[in-house]
Coordinates of C-alpha atoms and ligand atoms in Angstrom, one line a residue:
X157 CA 50.3 106.6 91.2
X158 CA 53.9 107.5 90.4
X159 CA 54.3 111.2 91.2
X160 CA 58.0 111.2 91.9
X161 CA 60.4 112.9 89.6
X162 CA 63.1 110.5 88.5
X163 CA 66.7 111.6 88.7
X164 CA 67.0 112.1 85.0
X165 CA 64.3 114.8 84.6
X166 CA 64.9 118.4 85.0
X167 CA 64.2 119.2 88.6
X168 CA 61.0 121.1 88.0
X169 CA 59.5 118.7 85.5
X170 CA 57.3 115.9 86.9
X171 CA 57.3 112.7 84.9
X172 CA 53.6 112.3 83.9
X173 CA 51.8 109.0 84.5
X174 CA 50.9 107.0 81.4
X175 CA 47.1 106.6 81.3
X176 CA 46.5 105.1 77.9
X177 CA 43.2 103.5 76.9
X178 CA 43.2 100.8 75.6
X179 CA 46.1 99.5 77.6
X180 CA 49.0 98.7 75.2
X181 CA 50.1 95.0 74.9
X182 CA 53.5 95.8 76.3
X183 CA 54.5 99.0 78.1
X184 CA 57.7 99.6 79.9
X185 CA 58.1 102.9 81.8
X186 CA 61.6 104.4 81.4
X187 CA 63.4 107.1 83.3
X188 CA 63.0 110.7 82.0
X189 CA 60.8 112.7 79.7
X190 CA 60.8 114.3 76.3
X191 CA 59.6 117.8 75.7
X192 CA 57.9 118.7 72.4
X193 CA 58.1 122.4 71.5
X194 CA 57.6 124.3 68.2
X195 CA 61.3 123.6 67.6
X196 CA 60.7 119.9 67.5
X197 CA 60.9 118.6 64.0
X198 CA 58.5 115.9 62.9
X199 CA 60.3 113.6 60.4
X200 CA 58.6 111.2 58.0
X201 CA 60.4 108.6 55.9
X202 CA 57.7 108.2 53.3
X203 CA 55.8 110.7 51.2
X204 CA 52.6 108.7 50.5
X205 CA 49.4 110.6 51.2
X206 CA 48.5 108.5 54.3
X207 CA 51.8 109.5 55.9
X208 CA 50.8 113.1 55.6
X209 CA 47.3 112.4 56.9
X210 CA 48.7 110.6 59.9
X211 CA 51.3 113.3 60.6
X212 CA 48.8 116.1 60.1
X213 CA 46.6 114.5 62.8
X214 CA 49.5 114.8 65.3
X215 CA 50.4 118.3 64.2
X216 CA 46.7 119.4 64.4
X217 CA 46.5 118.1 67.9
X218 CA 49.7 119.9 69.0
X219 CA 48.5 123.1 67.5
X220 CA 44.8 123.0 68.5
X221 CA 45.5 121.9 72.1
X222 CA 48.8 123.7 73.0
X223 CA 49.5 126.2 70.1
X224 CA 52.7 124.2 69.4
X225 CA 53.4 124.4 65.6
X226 CA 55.9 121.9 64.1
X227 CA 57.6 121.5 60.8
X228 CA 57.2 118.2 59.0
X229 CA 60.3 117.2 57.1
X230 CA 61.1 114.2 54.9
X231 CA 64.0 112.2 56.3
X232 CA 65.4 108.7 56.1
X233 CA 66.6 108.6 59.6
X234 CA 66.0 109.9 63.1
X235 CA 67.7 113.1 64.4
X236 CA 68.2 114.3 67.9
X237 CA 65.3 116.0 69.6
X238 CA 62.8 115.0 66.8
X239 CA 59.7 112.9 66.4
X240 CA 60.5 110.3 63.8
X241 CA 57.5 108.7 62.2
X242 CA 58.8 105.7 60.3
X243 CA 57.0 103.4 58.0
X244 CA 59.0 100.2 58.2
X245 CA 57.6 97.3 56.3
X246 CA 60.5 95.1 57.5
X247 CA 59.2 94.9 61.1
X248 CA 57.8 91.5 62.1
X249 CA 54.5 92.9 63.3
X250 CA 50.9 92.9 62.1
X251 CA 49.2 95.7 60.1
X252 CA 47.7 97.7 63.0
X253 CA 50.6 97.2 65.4
X254 CA 53.3 99.8 66.3
X255 CA 56.5 100.4 68.3
X256 CA 56.8 103.6 70.2
X257 CA 60.0 104.7 71.9
X258 CA 60.2 107.9 73.9
X259 CA 63.3 109.1 75.7
X260 CA 65.2 112.3 76.4
X261 CA 66.6 112.2 72.9
X262 CA 63.3 112.1 71.1
X263 CA 60.4 110.0 69.9
X264 CA 60.6 107.1 67.4
X265 CA 57.3 105.6 66.2
X266 CA 57.4 102.7 63.7
X267 CA 54.8 100.5 62.0
X268 CA 54.4 98.5 58.9
X269 CA 51.4 100.5 57.8
X270 CA 50.0 104.0 58.2
X271 CA 47.2 102.4 60.3
X272 CA 49.7 101.2 62.8
X273 CA 51.4 104.7 62.9
X274 CA 47.9 106.3 63.4
X275 CA 47.4 104.1 66.5
X276 CA 50.9 105.0 67.7
X277 CA 50.0 108.6 67.4
X278 CA 46.8 108.1 69.4
X279 CA 48.9 106.6 72.1
X280 CA 51.4 109.5 71.9
X281 CA 48.6 112.0 72.2
X282 CA 47.2 110.2 75.2
X283 CA 50.6 110.7 76.9
X284 CA 50.2 114.5 76.6
X285 CA 48.3 116.5 79.1
X286 CA 44.5 116.5 78.7
X287 CA 44.2 120.3 78.5
X288 CA 43.7 122.9 76.0
X289 CA 46.2 125.6 76.9
X290 CA 49.1 127.4 75.2
X291 CA 52.3 125.6 76.3
X292 CA 55.9 126.3 75.4
X293 CA 56.7 122.6 76.0
X294 CA 54.6 119.5 76.0
X295 CA 56.2 117.0 78.4
X296 CA 55.7 113.3 77.7
X297 CA 57.1 110.5 79.8
X298 CA 59.8 108.1 78.5
X299 CA 58.5 104.7 77.6
X300 CA 59.0 101.6 75.4
X301 CA 55.7 100.4 73.9
X302 CA 55.1 97.4 71.6
X303 CA 51.4 97.3 70.9
X304 CA 49.1 95.2 68.8
X305 CA 45.3 94.8 68.8
X306 CA 43.8 91.5 69.9
X307 CA 40.9 91.7 67.4
X308 CA 40.6 93.1 63.9
X309 CA 36.9 94.0 64.1
X310 CA 36.7 96.7 66.8
X311 CA 33.3 98.0 66.1
X312 CA 30.7 100.6 67.0
X313 CA 27.3 100.6 65.5
X314 CA 24.7 103.4 65.1
X315 CA 21.1 103.1 64.2
X316 CA 20.0 106.2 62.2
X317 CA 16.7 104.5 61.1
X318 CA 14.9 105.2 64.3
X319 CA 16.3 108.6 64.7
X320 CA 18.2 110.4 62.0
X321 CA 21.6 111.8 63.1
X322 CA 23.1 114.7 61.2
X323 CA 26.3 114.3 59.1
X324 CA 28.2 116.6 61.5
X325 CA 27.5 114.2 64.3
X326 CA 28.5 111.2 62.3
X327 CA 31.9 112.8 61.8
X328 CA 32.2 113.4 65.6
X329 CA 31.2 109.8 66.2
X330 CA 34.1 108.8 64.0
X331 CA 36.4 111.1 65.8
X332 CA 35.4 109.5 69.1
X333 CA 35.9 106.1 67.7
X334 CA 39.4 107.0 66.5
X335 CA 40.6 108.0 70.0
X336 CA 39.5 104.6 71.2
X337 CA 41.3 102.8 68.4
X338 CA 38.0 101.4 67.2
X339 CA 38.1 100.7 63.5
X340 CA 34.7 99.6 62.2
X341 CA 31.6 101.8 62.0
X342 CA 28.5 99.7 61.4
X343 CA 26.0 102.2 60.0
X344 CA 22.4 100.9 60.3
X345 CA 20.9 103.0 57.4
X346 CA 17.4 101.6 57.0
X347 CA 14.6 100.4 59.2
X348 CA 10.8 100.4 59.6
X349 CA 10.9 104.0 60.8
X350 CA 13.1 105.5 58.2
X351 CA 15.1 104.9 55.0
X352 CA 18.2 107.2 55.3
X353 CA 20.3 106.8 52.1
X354 CA 19.6 108.5 48.8
X355 CA 19.0 106.0 45.9
X356 CA 18.8 107.9 42.6
X357 CA 16.8 105.3 40.8
X358 CA 14.2 105.1 43.5
X359 CA 13.7 108.6 44.8
X360 CA 10.6 107.8 46.8
X361 CA 12.8 105.8 49.2
X362 CA 13.8 109.1 50.7
X363 CA 11.0 111.5 49.7
X364 CA 8.5 109.1 51.3
X365 CA 10.5 106.5 53.2
X366 CA 12.7 108.9 55.2
X367 CA 9.7 110.6 56.8
X368 CA 7.4 109.4 59.5
X369 CA 4.4 111.5 60.4
X370 CA 4.9 111.3 64.2
X371 CA 6.6 109.2 66.9
X372 CA 5.2 107.2 69.8
X373 CA 5.7 108.9 73.2
X374 CA 7.0 106.4 75.7
X375 CA 6.8 102.7 75.0
X376 CA 5.1 101.0 72.0
X377 CA 1.4 100.5 72.8
X378 CA 1.2 103.9 74.3
X379 CA -1.7 105.9 72.8
X380 CA 0.3 109.0 72.9
X381 CA 2.1 110.3 69.8
X382 CA 4.1 113.5 69.5
X383 CA 2.4 114.8 66.4
X384 CA 5.7 115.9 65.0
X385 CA 7.1 114.7 61.7
X386 CA 10.6 113.2 61.9
X387 CA 12.8 112.7 58.9
X388 CA 16.3 113.0 57.3
X389 CA 18.6 111.2 55.0
X390 CA 22.1 111.2 53.6
X391 CA 22.8 112.2 50.0
X392 CA 25.3 110.0 48.2
X393 CA 27.7 112.9 48.3
X394 CA 27.4 113.1 52.1
X395 CA 27.9 109.4 52.3
X396 CA 31.1 109.7 50.3
X397 CA 32.3 112.5 52.5
X398 CA 31.7 110.4 55.6
X399 CA 33.4 107.3 54.2
X400 CA 36.4 109.4 53.3
X401 CA 36.4 111.1 56.8
X402 CA 36.4 107.6 58.3
X403 CA 39.2 106.4 56.0
X404 CA 41.3 109.3 57.2
X405 CA 40.9 107.8 60.7
X406 CA 41.5 104.2 59.5
X407 CA 37.9 103.4 60.1
X408 CA 36.0 101.1 57.7
X409 CA 32.3 101.9 57.3
X410 CA 30.0 98.9 57.0
X411 CA 26.6 99.9 55.6
X412 CA 23.5 97.9 56.7
X413 CA 20.5 97.8 54.4
X414 CA 17.9 95.7 56.3
X415 CA 16.2 92.9 54.5
X416 CA 13.9 91.0 54.3
X417 CA 12.4 92.4 57.6
X418 CA 12.5 95.9 59.1
X419 CA 11.5 97.1 55.7
X420 CA 8.3 99.2 56.3
X421 CA 9.9 102.5 55.2
X422 CA 10.9 101.0 51.9
X423 CA 7.4 99.4 51.5
X424 CA 5.7 102.7 52.2
X425 CA 7.7 104.1 49.3
X426 CA 7.3 101.2 46.9
X427 CA 4.3 99.0 48.0
X428 CA 4.9 96.5 45.2
X429 CA 7.8 95.2 47.2
X430 CA 5.5 93.7 49.9
X431 CA 3.3 90.6 49.8
X432 CA 0.0 92.4 49.9
X433 CA 0.8 95.5 47.8
X434 CA 0.0 97.8 50.7
X435 CA -0.8 100.6 51.3
X436 CA 1.9 100.8 54.0
X437 CA 3.1 103.6 56.3
X438 CA 6.5 104.4 57.7
X439 CA 6.3 103.1 61.2
X440 CA 5.6 105.5 64.0
X441 CA 6.3 103.1 66.8
X442 CA 8.9 100.5 67.7
X443 CA 9.0 96.8 67.3
X444 CA 8.9 94.0 64.8
X445 CA 6.4 94.4 62.0
X446 CA 4.7 91.7 59.9
X447 CA 5.0 93.5 56.6
X448 CA 8.4 92.6 55.0
X449 CA 9.9 92.3 51.5
X450 CA 8.2 89.7 49.4
X451 CA 10.7 87.1 48.1
X452 CA 7.9 85.6 45.9
X453 CA 8.0 88.5 43.4
X454 CA 10.9 88.8 41.0
X455 CA 10.6 92.6 41.0
X456 CA 11.7 92.6 44.7
X457 CA 15.1 91.2 43.7
X458 CA 15.4 93.5 40.7
X459 CA 14.7 96.6 42.9
X460 CA 17.0 95.4 45.7
X461 CA 19.8 94.7 43.3
X462 CA 19.4 98.1 41.7
X463 CA 19.6 99.6 45.2
X464 CA 22.7 97.6 46.1
X465 CA 24.3 98.5 42.8
X466 CA 24.1 102.2 43.8
X467 CA 25.3 101.6 47.3
X468 CA 28.2 99.1 46.8
X469 CA 30.6 101.7 45.2
X470 CA 30.1 104.1 48.0
X471 CA 31.6 101.7 50.6
X472 CA 35.0 100.3 49.8
X473 CA 35.1 97.9 52.7
X474 CA 35.1 94.1 52.5
X475 CA 31.8 93.5 54.2
X476 CA 28.2 94.6 53.4
X477 CA 25.6 94.1 56.2
X478 CA 22.2 92.8 54.9
X479 CA 20.4 92.7 58.3
X480 CA 18.3 89.5 58.3
X481 CA 17.0 89.8 61.8
X482 CA 13.5 89.7 63.1
X483 CA 11.6 88.8 59.9
X484 CA 8.1 87.5 60.7
X485 CA 6.9 84.9 58.1
X486 CA 3.1 85.5 58.5
X487 CA 2.7 87.4 55.2
X488 CA 4.8 84.9 53.3
X489 CA 2.6 82.1 54.5
X490 CA -0.5 83.7 52.9
X491 CA 1.1 85.1 49.8
X492 CA 0.4 83.3 46.5
X493 CA 3.8 84.6 45.0
X494 CA 5.7 83.3 48.0
X495 CA 4.0 79.9 47.9
X496 CA 4.8 79.7 44.2
X497 CA 8.4 80.5 44.9
X498 CA 8.6 77.9 47.6
X499 CA 7.2 75.3 45.2
X500 CA 9.4 76.3 42.3
X501 CA 12.6 76.2 44.5
X502 CA 11.6 73.1 46.5
X503 CA 11.6 75.0 49.8
X504 CA 10.0 73.2 52.6
X505 CA 9.4 76.0 55.0
X506 CA 9.3 79.8 55.3
X507 CA 12.7 79.5 57.1
X508 CA 14.1 78.1 53.9
X509 CA 12.5 81.0 52.0
X510 CA 14.4 83.3 54.2
X511 CA 17.5 81.4 53.5
X512 CA 16.7 81.6 49.7
X513 CA 16.4 85.4 50.1
X514 CA 19.7 85.8 51.9
X515 CA 21.5 83.4 49.6
X516 CA 20.3 85.2 46.5
X517 CA 21.2 88.6 47.8
X518 CA 24.5 87.2 49.2
X519 CA 25.4 85.8 45.7
X520 CA 24.6 89.2 44.1
X521 CA 26.9 90.9 46.6
X522 CA 29.6 88.3 46.2
X523 CA 29.5 88.7 42.5
X524 CA 29.9 92.4 43.1
X525 CA 33.0 92.0 45.2
X526 CA 31.4 92.1 48.7
X527 CA 31.3 89.6 51.5
X528 CA 28.0 89.6 53.4
X529 CA 27.5 89.8 57.1
X530 CA 24.1 89.6 58.8
X531 CA 22.4 89.1 62.2
X532 CA 22.4 85.6 63.4
X533 CA 19.0 84.8 62.0
X534 CA 20.7 84.6 58.6
X535 CA 21.6 81.0 59.7
X536 CA 17.9 80.0 59.6
X537 CA 17.3 77.5 56.9
X538 CA 21.0 77.1 56.1
X539 CA 23.9 79.6 56.1
X540 CA 25.1 81.1 52.8
X541 CA 28.7 80.3 51.8
X542 CA 31.1 83.1 52.7
X543 CA 28.6 84.8 55.0
X544 CA 29.8 86.3 58.3
X545 CA 27.5 86.2 61.3
X546 CA 26.8 89.0 63.8
X547 CA 25.7 87.2 66.9
X548 CA 23.2 89.3 68.9
X549 CA 20.8 86.9 70.4
X550 CA 23.4 85.8 72.8
X551 CA 26.6 84.0 71.7
X552 CA 25.2 80.7 70.5
X553 CA 24.8 81.9 66.9
X554 CA 28.4 83.0 66.8
X555 CA 29.5 79.7 68.4
X556 CA 27.6 77.6 65.8
X557 CA 28.9 79.8 63.0
X558 CA 32.6 79.6 64.1
X559 CA 32.3 75.8 64.4
X560 CA 31.1 75.8 60.8
X561 CA 34.1 78.0 59.9
X562 CA 32.2 81.2 59.3
X563 CA 33.6 84.5 60.4
X564 CA 31.8 86.0 63.5
X565 CA 31.4 89.4 65.1
X566 CA 30.1 89.1 68.6
X567 CA 27.4 91.6 69.7
X568 CA 25.4 89.7 72.3
X569 CA 22.7 91.8 73.9
X570 CA 23.9 91.1 77.4
X571 CA 27.3 92.6 76.9
X572 CA 27.3 94.8 73.8
X573 CA 23.9 96.7 73.7
X574 CA 24.7 100.2 74.6
X575 CA 21.0 101.1 74.4
X576 CA 20.5 99.1 77.6
X577 CA 20.5 100.9 81.0
X578 CA 23.9 101.6 82.5
X579 CA 22.7 102.6 85.9
X580 CA 19.6 102.4 88.1
X581 CA 16.7 103.1 85.7
X582 CA 15.0 105.1 88.4
X583 CA 17.5 107.9 87.8
X584 CA 18.1 107.4 84.1
X585 CA 16.4 108.7 80.9
X586 CA 13.9 106.2 79.5
X587 CA 15.7 103.4 77.7
X588 CA 14.7 100.1 76.0
X589 CA 15.5 98.0 79.0
X590 CA 18.3 95.7 80.1
X591 CA 21.2 96.5 82.4
X592 CA 24.7 96.7 81.2
X593 CA 27.1 98.5 83.6
X594 CA 30.6 99.6 82.6
X595 CA 32.3 96.7 84.4
X596 CA 30.3 94.1 82.6
X597 CA 31.3 95.6 79.2
X598 CA 34.9 95.7 80.4
X599 CA 35.0 92.1 81.4
X600 CA 33.5 90.8 78.2
X601 CA 35.5 88.3 76.3
X602 CA 34.5 87.9 72.6
X603 CA 35.9 84.4 72.4
X604 CA 33.5 81.9 74.1
X605 CA 35.4 79.4 76.3
X606 CA 33.7 76.6 74.5
X607 CA 35.6 77.2 71.2
X608 CA 38.8 75.4 70.4
X609 CA 41.9 77.5 69.6
X610 CA 41.3 76.8 65.9
X611 CA 37.6 77.8 66.0
X612 CA 38.4 80.9 68.0
X613 CA 40.3 82.3 64.9
X614 CA 36.9 82.8 63.3
X615 CA 36.0 85.4 65.9
X616 CA 36.8 88.7 64.1
X617 CA 36.0 90.7 67.2
X618 CA 33.0 92.5 68.7
X619 CA 31.1 95.7 68.6
X620 CA 28.8 97.9 70.7
X621 CA 25.3 98.3 69.2
X622 CA 23.5 101.6 69.6
X623 CA 19.8 101.4 68.7
X624 CA 18.1 104.8 68.8
X625 CA 14.4 104.1 69.6
X626 CA 14.8 106.1 72.8
X627 CA 17.8 108.2 71.7
X628 CA 16.5 111.2 69.8
X629 CA 19.6 113.4 69.8
X630 CA 23.4 113.1 69.5
X631 CA 23.7 114.1 73.1
X632 CA 21.6 111.1 74.2
X633 CA 23.6 108.8 71.9
X634 CA 26.9 110.1 73.5
X635 CA 25.4 109.5 77.0
X636 CA 24.7 105.8 76.2
X637 CA 27.9 105.1 74.4
X638 CA 30.5 106.7 76.7
X639 CA 32.3 105.6 78.7
X640 CA 31.1 102.1 77.8
X641 CA 32.8 102.3 74.4
X642 CA 36.1 102.8 76.2
X643 CA 35.6 99.6 78.2
X644 CA 34.8 97.7 75.0
X645 CA 37.8 99.2 73.2
X646 CA 40.1 97.8 75.9
X647 CA 38.4 94.4 75.8
X648 CA 38.9 94.4 72.0
X649 CA 42.4 95.8 71.8
X650 CA 44.4 94.8 74.9
X651 CA 45.6 91.3 75.7
X652 CA 43.5 89.6 78.5
X653 CA 46.6 89.6 80.7
X654 CA 46.9 93.4 80.6
X655 CA 43.3 94.0 81.6
X656 CA 42.4 95.1 85.1
X657 CA 39.2 96.9 85.9
X658 CA 40.4 99.0 88.8
X659 CA 43.4 100.1 86.8
X660 CA 41.1 100.9 83.8
X661 CA 39.0 103.0 86.1
X662 CA 42.0 105.1 87.2
X663 CA 43.0 105.7 83.6
X664 CA 39.4 106.6 82.7
X665 CA 39.7 109.7 84.8
X666 CA 42.2 111.1 82.3
X667 CA 39.9 110.0 79.4
X668 CA 37.0 111.8 81.0
X669 CA 39.0 115.1 80.8
X670 CA 39.4 114.4 77.0
X671 CA 35.7 113.8 76.8
X672 CA 35.1 117.1 78.5
X673 CA 37.4 118.9 76.0
X674 CA 35.7 117.2 73.1
X675 CA 32.3 118.1 74.5
X676 CA 31.1 114.5 74.8
X677 CA 28.0 114.2 77.0
X678 CA 29.1 111.0 78.7
X679 CA 27.5 109.2 81.5
X680 CA 29.1 110.1 84.9
X681 CA 27.7 107.3 87.0
X682 CA 31.1 105.7 87.3
X683 CA 32.9 108.9 88.1
X684 CA 32.5 109.9 91.8
X685 CA 32.5 113.6 91.5
Ligands
ACM848 C1 18.8 93.4 66.6 O1 19.0 93.9 67.7 N1 17.5 93.3 66.2 C2 19.8 92.9 65.7
ZN849 ZN1 5.1 87.4 49.2

């Protein structure tokens, strides 16, 4: 650790170490420091609303953490002793990249887009002390940073089907993502155990489908249930509020509406959507259930398209996740409507019926301006044109998809499932299984070695998946996600050459202080206290 005071600093001022996560692509320590006080002007060269949002984020941090209040002034050029936030579309860098220069004269941050400036501000904030205390001056070390993300999909997922998570927590989750430069929130909104999004045309989806009468205690198969109703859903107004909160943090929200499997909550609300007509019940245990949407009945598509029609405008992002995983075919095999559909469409197997389902929904979404993404089972029976694949049963699905020139997001269970244990299960709260320690997440490379350079361009990135069968509260979610999300963030942002686990661990000590200040209930196994 560099604790020496370099000759340029005032004798009493120590040059702080830079402990940024994720590690920037290029970082050169320079001599000296810059001190931010309430006299420091923040200059912006563009008046677009995002510039104000980005700048306000910085001002809010300075004020909330240190009671330093700065004036924001419109200016075409830098001035001495100022922080100049410059939108500069002429720079030869990609959208989320930024240049950050700090020296005794001031700070200059430049990017081609507000997103890049936002990431530069995250880095600048991480150069400040991780404390909440009134300061007359906030001292930051001099540095030259040129930074760009390695991947464009830097994701974190959250399953709110198994356990509903309140809106206030979703916003915190987005705040946590932002400080890690994660940019894609995959929101798993429906499952067997709960439908969590208001659909005005089909109100029973939430009045019936969002409520389960009780929840299994322990593992599935246990005869013990808690006897307590569990429910909750987001109104469309709340969804809009969250999507806008995410956009302020340059996070895209990708909704997931599960089909054709994991659909029991929807079937409980509208039994006509299943092969047998029910009755069905919102699941009270975990697993894969045989009752799924019936692709034999035309009404299934009418209703699903109505549902999607309400959801599409709420989410401005490019991709829409349609699930597609773990769909048993046993009900389809016995259903007269499904058999008829297979005959009419010349489908030779139930796998092809699954493919028919995905292709039909995929076309509807394409026609309505969305690209589809689904779990790797969407490749069964032939992959829909334009569909992106989320590889979760290992990396093979992603490898095959990339070779077929489909976009891929890597989420293999072995490296990306944050519901797996992160320490000795003996001492941990009950979890679904597996073992995924911090170091293993850190060392994950989303580009499989078997892909050629050309094929590797189809790997958009990766994401951490957070299934909540065993996570009933926001605190439990936080415990499973942090600090593993920090390890994944660095694997997704930093160049391979800049990654070093021991060095990451030393920087993580600073981040832990930020977690403490934010009230995150992170796992402390990797911190030897
Ligand atoms: C999954 O974990 N079933 C995608
Ligand atoms: Zn059927």
